[in-house]
mmCIF file of C-alpha atoms in Angstrom:
data_model
loop_
_atom_site.group_PDB
_atom_site.id
_atom_site.type_symbol
_atom_site.label_atom_id
_atom_site.label_comp_id
_atom_site.label_asym_id
_atom_site.label_seq_id
_atom_site.Cartn_x
_atom_site.Cartn_y
_atom_site.Cartn_z
ATOM 1 C CA MET I 1 -14.320 -13.824 55.102
ATOM 2 C CA THR I 2 -11.164 -11.761 54.739
ATOM 3 C CA ALA I 3 -11.317 -8.503 53.173
ATOM 4 C CA SER I 4 -9.722 -8.166 49.649
ATOM 5 C CA VAL I 5 -6.145 -6.998 50.116
ATOM 6 C CA THR I 6 -5.772 -5.331 46.939
ATOM 7 C CA GLU I 7 -8.627 -2.871 46.008
ATOM 8 C CA LEU I 8 -9.068 -1.802 42.477
ATOM 9 C CA THR I 9 -10.692 1.531 42.244
ATOM 10 C CA VAL I 10 -12.364 2.051 38.830
ATOM 11 C CA THR I 11 -12.353 5.761 37.837
ATOM 12 C CA ALA I 12 -14.384 7.688 35.481
ATOM 13 C CA GLU I 13 -11.318 7.799 33.190
ATOM 14 C CA ASP I 14 -11.049 3.910 33.240
ATOM 15 C CA ARG I 15 -14.717 3.589 32.266
ATOM 16 C CA ARG I 16 -14.374 5.874 29.656
ATOM 17 C CA VAL I 17 -11.452 4.294 28.158
ATOM 18 C CA ALA I 18 -13.030 0.985 28.332
ATOM 19 C CA TRP I 19 -16.067 2.053 26.396
ATOM 20 C CA LEU I 20 -14.127 3.768 23.866
ATOM 21 C CA ALA I 21 -11.952 0.713 23.610
ATOM 22 C CA THR I 22 -15.175 -1.329 22.979
ATOM 23 C CA ALA I 23 -16.385 1.006 20.307
ATOM 24 C CA ALA I 24 -12.931 0.717 18.450
ATOM 25 C CA VAL I 25 -12.719 -3.031 18.961
ATOM 26 C CA ALA I 26 -16.253 -3.375 17.309
ATOM 27 C CA LEU I 27 -15.181 -1.043 14.467
ATOM 28 C CA SER I 28 -12.304 -3.457 14.296
ATOM 29 C CA LEU I 29 -14.483 -6.463 13.936
ATOM 30 C CA VAL I 30 -16.369 -4.497 11.184
ATOM 31 C CA ASP I 31 -13.193 -3.717 9.496
ATOM 32 C CA ALA I 32 -12.115 -7.269 9.325
ATOM 33 C CA ALA I 33 -15.519 -8.176 7.769
ATOM 34 C CA ILE I 34 -15.119 -6.201 4.826
ATOM 35 C CA PRO I 35 -13.546 -7.979 1.968
ATOM 36 C CA SER I 36 -10.161 -6.734 0.758
ATOM 37 C CA PRO I 37 -8.568 -6.960 -2.393
ATOM 38 C CA LEU I 38 -5.107 -7.082 -0.814
ATOM 39 C CA PRO I 39 -3.952 -7.783 2.616
ATOM 40 C CA GLY I 40 -3.213 -4.587 4.389
ATOM 41 C CA VAL I 41 -5.494 -2.612 2.387
ATOM 42 C CA LYS I 42 -8.640 -1.857 4.781
ATOM 43 C CA PRO I 43 -10.397 1.038 5.958
ATOM 44 C CA GLY I 44 -9.200 1.118 9.486
ATOM 45 C CA LEU I 45 -12.399 2.251 10.981
ATOM 46 C CA ALA I 46 -11.108 1.896 14.542
ATOM 47 C CA ASN I 47 -9.064 4.934 13.939
ATOM 48 C CA ILE I 48 -11.951 7.289 13.861
ATOM 49 C CA VAL I 49 -12.362 6.420 17.395
ATOM 50 C CA THR I 50 -8.641 6.874 18.190
ATOM 51 C CA LEU I 51 -8.930 10.412 16.424
ATOM 52 C CA VAL I 52 -12.325 11.259 18.281
ATOM 53 C CA VAL I 53 -10.462 10.266 21.608
ATOM 54 C CA LEU I 54 -7.174 12.110 20.817
ATOM 55 C CA ILE I 55 -9.073 15.556 20.085
ATOM 56 C CA ARG I 56 -11.589 15.074 22.903
ATOM 57 C CA TYR I 57 -9.401 13.429 25.764
ATOM 58 C CA GLY I 58 -5.760 13.861 24.650
ATOM 59 C CA TRP I 59 -2.947 11.483 23.599
ATOM 60 C CA ALA I 60 -2.721 9.324 26.851
ATOM 61 C CA THR I 61 -6.211 8.359 26.451
ATOM 62 C CA ALA I 62 -5.675 7.466 22.696
ATOM 63 C CA VAL I 63 -2.937 5.411 23.576
ATOM 64 C CA TRP I 64 -4.940 3.234 25.969
ATOM 65 C CA VAL I 65 -7.819 2.993 23.492
ATOM 66 C CA SER I 66 -5.726 2.052 20.686
ATOM 67 C CA GLY I 67 -3.685 -0.398 22.861
ATOM 68 C CA LEU I 68 -6.800 -2.093 24.168
ATOM 69 C CA ARG I 69 -8.183 -2.378 20.631
ATOM 70 C CA VAL I 70 -5.179 -3.990 19.218
ATOM 71 C CA LEU I 71 -5.051 -6.552 22.070
ATOM 72 C CA ALA I 72 -8.788 -7.102 22.405
ATOM 73 C CA GLY I 73 -9.387 -6.975 18.657
ATOM 74 C CA SER I 74 -6.644 -9.639 18.061
ATOM 75 C CA LEU I 75 -7.931 -12.239 20.839
ATOM 76 C CA LEU I 76 -11.301 -11.712 19.180
ATOM 77 C CA LEU I 77 -10.161 -12.304 15.783
ATOM 78 C CA GLY I 78 -7.735 -15.017 16.732
ATOM 79 C CA TYR I 79 -4.399 -13.507 15.309
ATOM 80 C CA PHE I 80 -3.009 -12.715 18.867
ATOM 81 C CA LEU I 81 0.756 -13.000 18.654
ATOM 82 C CA ALA I 82 0.520 -13.905 14.987
ATOM 83 C CA PRO I 83 2.431 -11.685 12.633
ATOM 84 C CA GLY I 84 -0.832 -9.848 11.988
ATOM 85 C CA PHE I 85 -0.726 -8.994 15.600
ATOM 86 C CA PHE I 86 2.566 -7.298 15.380
ATOM 87 C CA LEU I 87 1.986 -5.680 12.203
ATOM 88 C CA ALA I 88 -1.156 -4.161 13.806
ATOM 89 C CA LEU I 89 0.948 -3.012 16.916
ATOM 90 C CA THR I 90 3.650 -1.443 14.750
ATOM 91 C CA GLY I 91 1.175 0.293 12.675
ATOM 92 C CA THR I 92 -0.739 1.457 15.658
ATOM 93 C CA THR I 93 2.440 2.641 17.373
ATOM 94 C CA PHE I 94 3.779 4.566 14.667
ATOM 95 C CA SER I 95 0.542 6.399 14.166
ATOM 96 C CA LEU I 96 0.207 7.101 17.738
ATOM 97 C CA LEU I 97 3.515 8.722 17.834
ATOM 98 C CA THR I 98 2.934 10.475 14.526
ATOM 99 C CA LEU I 99 -0.460 11.645 16.138
ATOM 100 C CA GLY I 100 1.678 12.752 19.251
ATOM 101 C CA LEU I 101 3.444 15.340 17.128
ATOM 102 C CA ALA I 102 0.810 16.154 14.696
ATOM 103 C CA ARG I 103 -1.736 17.110 17.441
ATOM 104 C CA HIS I 104 0.568 20.197 17.995
ATOM 105 C CA LEU I 105 -0.240 21.462 14.528
ATOM 106 C CA PRO I 106 -2.304 24.826 14.720
ATOM 107 C CA GLY I 107 -5.840 23.466 14.913
ATOM 108 C CA ARG I 108 -7.030 26.551 12.886
ATOM 109 C CA TRP I 109 -5.356 25.064 9.894
ATOM 110 C CA PHE I 110 -5.222 21.490 10.614
ATOM 111 C CA GLY I 111 -8.271 19.471 11.440
ATOM 112 C CA PRO I 112 -8.965 15.846 11.952
ATOM 113 C CA VAL I 113 -8.588 14.994 8.314
ATOM 114 C CA SER I 114 -4.893 16.002 8.308
ATOM 115 C CA LEU I 115 -4.253 14.162 11.500
ATOM 116 C CA SER I 116 -6.163 11.085 10.125
ATOM 117 C CA ILE I 117 -3.860 11.245 6.905
ATOM 118 C CA LEU I 118 -0.775 11.420 8.744
ATOM 119 C CA ALA I 119 -1.523 8.797 10.930
ATOM 120 C CA ALA I 120 -2.655 6.535 8.040
ATOM 121 C CA PHE I 121 0.712 7.184 6.231
ATOM 122 C CA ALA I 122 2.663 6.470 9.578
ATOM 123 C CA HIS I 123 0.674 3.303 9.974
ATOM 124 C CA ILE I 124 1.374 1.957 6.623
ATOM 125 C CA GLY I 125 4.958 3.133 6.813
ATOM 126 C CA GLY I 126 5.575 1.220 10.133
ATOM 127 C CA GLN I 127 3.892 -1.857 8.707
ATOM 128 C CA LEU I 128 5.978 -1.832 5.581
ATOM 129 C CA LEU I 129 9.046 -1.344 7.684
ATOM 130 C CA LEU I 130 8.340 -4.065 9.767
ATOM 131 C CA ALA I 131 7.544 -6.338 7.034
ATOM 132 C CA ARG I 132 10.588 -5.581 5.359
ATOM 133 C CA LEU I 133 12.824 -5.932 8.607
ATOM 134 C CA TRP I 134 11.120 -9.363 9.560
ATOM 135 C CA LEU I 135 8.346 -11.087 7.440
ATOM 136 C CA ILE I 136 9.862 -10.435 4.067
ATOM 137 C CA PRO I 137 13.492 -9.503 4.033
ATOM 138 C CA HIS I 138 13.405 -8.474 0.613
ATOM 139 C CA ASN I 139 12.880 -5.070 -1.194
ATOM 140 C CA GLY I 140 10.141 -6.500 -3.216
ATOM 141 C CA VAL I 141 7.979 -5.732 -0.222
ATOM 142 C CA PHE I 142 7.955 -2.155 -1.320
ATOM 143 C CA LEU I 143 6.716 -2.645 -4.662
ATOM 144 C CA LEU I 144 3.110 -2.323 -3.622
ATOM 145 C CA THR I 145 3.803 0.845 -1.728
ATOM 146 C CA PRO I 146 1.979 3.047 -4.180
ATOM 147 C CA VAL I 147 -1.111 0.926 -3.455
ATOM 148 C CA PHE I 148 -0.699 1.117 0.256
ATOM 149 C CA ALA I 149 0.088 5.038 0.099
ATOM 150 C CA ALA I 150 -3.215 5.734 -2.138
ATOM 151 C CA ALA I 151 -5.306 3.538 0.408
ATOM 152 C CA ALA I 152 -3.703 5.511 3.086
ATOM 153 C CA LEU I 153 -4.729 8.902 1.579
ATOM 154 C CA VAL I 154 -8.244 7.641 0.536
ATOM 155 C CA PHE I 155 -9.264 5.849 3.710
ATOM 156 C CA GLY I 156 -7.181 8.414 5.947
ATOM 157 C CA THR I 157 -9.356 11.248 4.335
ATOM 158 C CA ILE I 158 -12.544 9.503 4.733
ATOM 159 C CA ASN I 159 -11.835 8.411 8.236
ATOM 160 C CA GLY I 160 -10.827 12.052 9.230
ATOM 161 C CA LEU I 161 -14.050 13.441 7.690
ATOM 162 C CA ILE I 162 -16.096 11.089 9.726
ATOM 163 C CA ALA I 163 -14.221 11.936 12.792
ATOM 164 C CA ALA I 164 -14.430 15.524 12.028
ATOM 165 C CA ARG I 165 -18.280 15.080 11.669
ATOM 166 C CA LEU I 166 -18.483 12.942 14.923
ATOM 167 C CA LEU I 167 -16.534 15.835 16.721
ATOM 168 C CA GLY I 168 -19.037 18.444 15.270
ATOM 169 C CA GLU I 169 -22.050 16.475 16.490
ATOM 170 C CA ILE I 170 -21.070 15.235 19.650
ATOM 171 C CA PRO I 171 -20.615 18.324 22.224
ATOM 172 C CA ALA I 172 -17.583 18.266 24.375
ATOM 173 C CA ALA I 173 -18.402 16.631 27.566
ATOM 174 C CA GLU I 174 -15.519 18.269 29.285
ATOM 175 C CA PRO I 175 -12.718 20.479 28.409
ATOM 176 C CA VAL I 176 -10.101 19.137 26.096
ATOM 177 C CA ARG I 177 -6.974 18.515 28.095
ATOM 178 C CA MET N 1 -20.810 19.729 -0.291
ATOM 179 C CA ARG N 2 -21.516 19.384 3.231
ATOM 180 C CA TRP N 3 -18.549 17.160 3.939
ATOM 181 C CA LEU N 4 -16.194 19.601 2.611
ATOM 182 C CA ALA N 5 -17.102 22.060 5.478
ATOM 183 C CA TYR N 6 -14.878 19.729 7.500
ATOM 184 C CA LEU N 7 -11.727 20.432 5.783
ATOM 185 C CA ARG N 8 -9.479 23.185 6.996
ATOM 186 C CA PRO N 9 -6.912 24.948 4.744
ATOM 187 C CA GLY N 10 -4.249 22.841 6.244
ATOM 188 C CA ASP N 11 -6.081 19.599 5.278
ATOM 189 C CA TRP N 12 -6.005 20.714 1.769
ATOM 190 C CA LEU N 13 -2.349 20.787 2.012
ATOM 191 C CA VAL N 14 -1.792 17.686 3.847
ATOM 192 C CA ILE N 15 -4.121 15.882 1.068
ATOM 193 C CA ALA N 16 -2.148 17.560 -1.729
ATOM 194 C CA ALA N 17 1.280 16.389 -0.178
ATOM 195 C CA SER N 18 -0.012 12.987 0.474
ATOM 196 C CA ALA N 19 -1.290 12.715 -3.183
ATOM 197 C CA ALA N 20 2.165 13.935 -4.310
ATOM 198 C CA VAL N 21 3.556 11.132 -2.156
ATOM 199 C CA VAL N 22 1.426 8.548 -3.777
ATOM 200 C CA ALA N 23 2.445 9.820 -7.178
ATOM 201 C CA LEU N 24 6.043 9.702 -6.499
ATOM 202 C CA THR N 25 5.853 6.124 -5.459
ATOM 203 C CA LEU N 26 3.795 5.077 -8.392
ATOM 204 C CA PRO N 27 7.029 4.115 -10.481
ATOM 205 C CA LEU N 28 7.771 1.483 -7.902
ATOM 206 C CA LEU N 29 4.905 -0.485 -9.712
ATOM 207 C CA TRP N 30 7.041 -0.449 -12.786
ATOM 208 C CA GLN N 31 10.229 -1.314 -11.067
ATOM 209 C CA GLY N 32 11.043 -3.997 -13.491
ATOM 210 C CA GLY N 33 11.520 -0.810 -15.806
ATOM 211 C CA PHE N 34 10.122 -0.004 -18.958
ATOM 212 C CA ALA N 35 10.951 -1.901 -22.214
ATOM 213 C CA GLU N 36 13.939 -0.539 -23.168
ATOM 214 C CA ARG N 37 15.779 -3.354 -25.471
ATOM 215 C CA ALA N 38 15.142 -6.292 -27.457
ATOM 216 C CA ILE N 39 17.358 -9.313 -27.270
ATOM 217 C CA ILE N 40 17.323 -11.448 -30.066
ATOM 218 C CA ARG N 41 19.067 -14.839 -29.589
ATOM 219 C CA GLN N 42 19.636 -17.414 -32.182
ATOM 220 C CA ASP N 43 20.819 -20.897 -30.942
ATOM 221 C CA GLY N 44 21.146 -19.603 -27.547
ATOM 222 C CA ARG N 45 23.668 -16.976 -28.314
ATOM 223 C CA ILE N 46 22.652 -13.121 -28.668
ATOM 224 C CA PHE N 47 22.181 -12.210 -32.187
ATOM 225 C CA ALA N 48 21.258 -8.471 -31.553
ATOM 226 C CA GLU N 49 20.412 -6.272 -28.634
ATOM 227 C CA ILE N 50 18.269 -3.575 -30.136
ATOM 228 C CA ASP N 51 17.178 -0.375 -28.459
ATOM 229 C CA LEU N 52 13.433 -0.130 -28.427
ATOM 230 C CA GLY N 53 13.573 3.550 -29.924
ATOM 231 C CA GLY N 54 13.154 3.505 -33.614
ATOM 232 C CA ARG N 55 11.222 1.438 -36.026
ATOM 233 C CA ARG N 56 13.090 -1.389 -37.899
ATOM 234 C CA GLU N 57 12.825 -4.779 -38.826
ATOM 235 C CA VAL N 58 15.475 -7.726 -38.204
ATOM 236 C CA ALA N 59 15.980 -10.841 -40.260
ATOM 237 C CA VAL N 60 17.441 -13.476 -38.214
ATOM 238 C CA PRO N 61 18.472 -16.589 -40.075
ATOM 239 C CA GLY N 62 17.750 -19.860 -38.525
ATOM 240 C CA PRO N 63 17.998 -23.487 -39.552
ATOM 241 C CA LEU N 64 14.578 -23.266 -41.204
ATOM 242 C CA GLY N 65 14.946 -19.744 -42.884
ATOM 243 C CA ALA N 66 14.477 -16.275 -41.734
ATOM 244 C CA THR N 67 12.677 -15.129 -38.852
ATOM 245 C CA LEU N 68 11.491 -11.706 -39.012
ATOM 246 C CA VAL N 69 11.485 -9.243 -36.018
ATOM 247 C CA ALA N 70 9.710 -6.106 -35.900
ATOM 248 C CA ILE N 71 11.327 -3.410 -33.481
ATOM 249 C CA GLU N 72 8.742 -0.389 -32.502
ATOM 250 C CA PRO N 73 9.376 2.406 -29.790
ATOM 251 C CA GLY N 74 8.638 0.458 -26.617
ATOM 252 C CA ARG N 75 7.796 -2.750 -28.200
ATOM 253 C CA ALA N 76 8.758 -5.626 -30.451
ATOM 254 C CA ARG N 77 7.157 -8.872 -32.206
ATOM 255 C CA VAL N 78 7.971 -11.420 -34.341
ATOM 256 C CA VAL N 79 6.224 -10.727 -37.598
ATOM 257 C CA ALA N 80 7.104 -14.086 -39.691
ATOM 258 C CA ASP N 81 8.718 -17.364 -38.858
ATOM 259 C CA PRO N 82 9.012 -20.342 -40.897
ATOM 260 C CA GLY N 83 8.126 -22.610 -37.779
ATOM 261 C CA PRO N 84 5.035 -24.860 -38.420
ATOM 262 C CA ARG N 85 2.943 -23.719 -35.518
ATOM 263 C CA GLN N 86 3.544 -19.845 -35.254
ATOM 264 C CA TYR N 87 3.227 -19.571 -31.657
ATOM 265 C CA CYS N 88 5.841 -17.069 -31.510
ATOM 266 C CA VAL N 89 4.242 -14.993 -34.206
ATOM 267 C CA ARG N 90 0.740 -15.357 -32.546
ATOM 268 C CA GLN N 91 2.099 -14.021 -29.301
ATOM 269 C CA GLY N 92 1.843 -10.626 -30.599
ATOM 270 C CA TRP N 93 3.596 -7.482 -29.471
ATOM 271 C CA LEU N 94 6.050 -7.783 -26.438
ATOM 272 C CA ALA N 95 6.064 -4.574 -24.415
ATOM 273 C CA ARG N 96 7.026 -5.501 -20.785
ATOM 274 C CA PRO N 97 10.166 -6.355 -19.460
ATOM 275 C CA GLY N 98 10.941 -10.070 -19.271
ATOM 276 C CA GLU N 99 8.145 -10.847 -21.931
ATOM 277 C CA ILE N 100 9.754 -13.273 -24.363
ATOM 278 C CA ALA N 101 8.668 -14.922 -27.770
ATOM 279 C CA ILE N 102 10.336 -18.081 -28.702
ATOM 280 C CA CYS N 103 10.500 -19.421 -32.072
ATOM 281 C CA ALA N 104 11.701 -23.018 -31.024
ATOM 282 C CA PRO N 105 11.830 -24.592 -34.440
ATOM 283 C CA ASN N 106 13.928 -21.994 -35.951
ATOM 284 C CA HIS N 107 16.166 -21.397 -32.594
ATOM 285 C CA VAL N 108 15.200 -17.771 -32.265
ATOM 286 C CA SER N 109 13.981 -15.995 -29.370
ATOM 287 C CA VAL N 110 12.941 -12.289 -28.681
ATOM 288 C CA GLN N 111 13.177 -10.927 -25.068
ATOM 289 C CA ILE N 112 12.189 -7.598 -23.819
ATOM 290 C CA ALA N 113 14.674 -6.276 -21.408
ATOM 291 C CA GLY N 114 14.277 -3.147 -18.940
ATOM 292 C CA ARG N 115 16.580 -1.458 -16.572
ATOM 293 C CA THR N 116 16.744 -4.425 -13.988
ATOM 294 C CA ARG N 117 16.303 -8.070 -14.608
ATOM 295 C CA ALA N 118 13.270 -9.052 -12.718
ATOM 296 C CA TYR N 119 13.562 -12.669 -13.636
ATOM 297 C CA ASP N 120 15.568 -15.134 -15.677
ATOM 298 C CA SER N 121 12.669 -15.836 -17.938
ATOM 299 C CA LEU N 122 9.084 -16.426 -18.027
ATOM 300 C CA SER N 123 7.100 -19.679 -18.844
ATOM 301 C CA TYR N 124 3.616 -19.644 -20.459
#
């Protein structure tokens, strides 16, 4: 038997990303199971994981976890490469970019709730933009902006509070990078 | 409240700013505009275009007689019509842009117009 040419070494970081992404995917499934009055209005519970990861392990890990969550979540829910997938991808990209900037805000004043709300607004903003440019090329898309914005505020706040609580309860395993 | 302990001063600021953004976007829900004018048509031609500012009544002559239209701030309705079925009267107040009451037998219609025209007409 020949020895394998490529050797995949799994680091502790890889395992951590995998576990956290699993948790995020599980929350995505819970999210999908919650009935929504309007497509696009949903709690986005998986973002709790993103927030915790961002604050605990840094932005790069958060990007990995979010990316894997969108990919695996779409495969499990059956919308991989469907319009919903690109909406999710755009929303996630926008909120990750926003989080990348917002995490530099002074932590004494701005906690997880701020990050969560800003990310939620970036998420819905990105999605509306993509919907306007690609899916529904008509300004009528923006008519529902108030509903989406209100949802972003409410769910952003709730998710932020949950993330803050989790961060308070789980002691840091290692220093924040 | 236990949960409030997780909010830092800046968080309140972000919440307030976000609420302001939500409030600012709210008018989008009324993008058709508010009811601004009542367009009264007789035989398809515009008989009168009345600003929904004050209170007044307009009598519109038709083949069966006069259709009486009442105008009030922000709304209008057909008060009386010589038609047999009185559909346009029973429709009551019209207050949203695009709404229309048609008194077909007397060839009279009352339509509410806003800032923009969202659609040509509504069918019921």
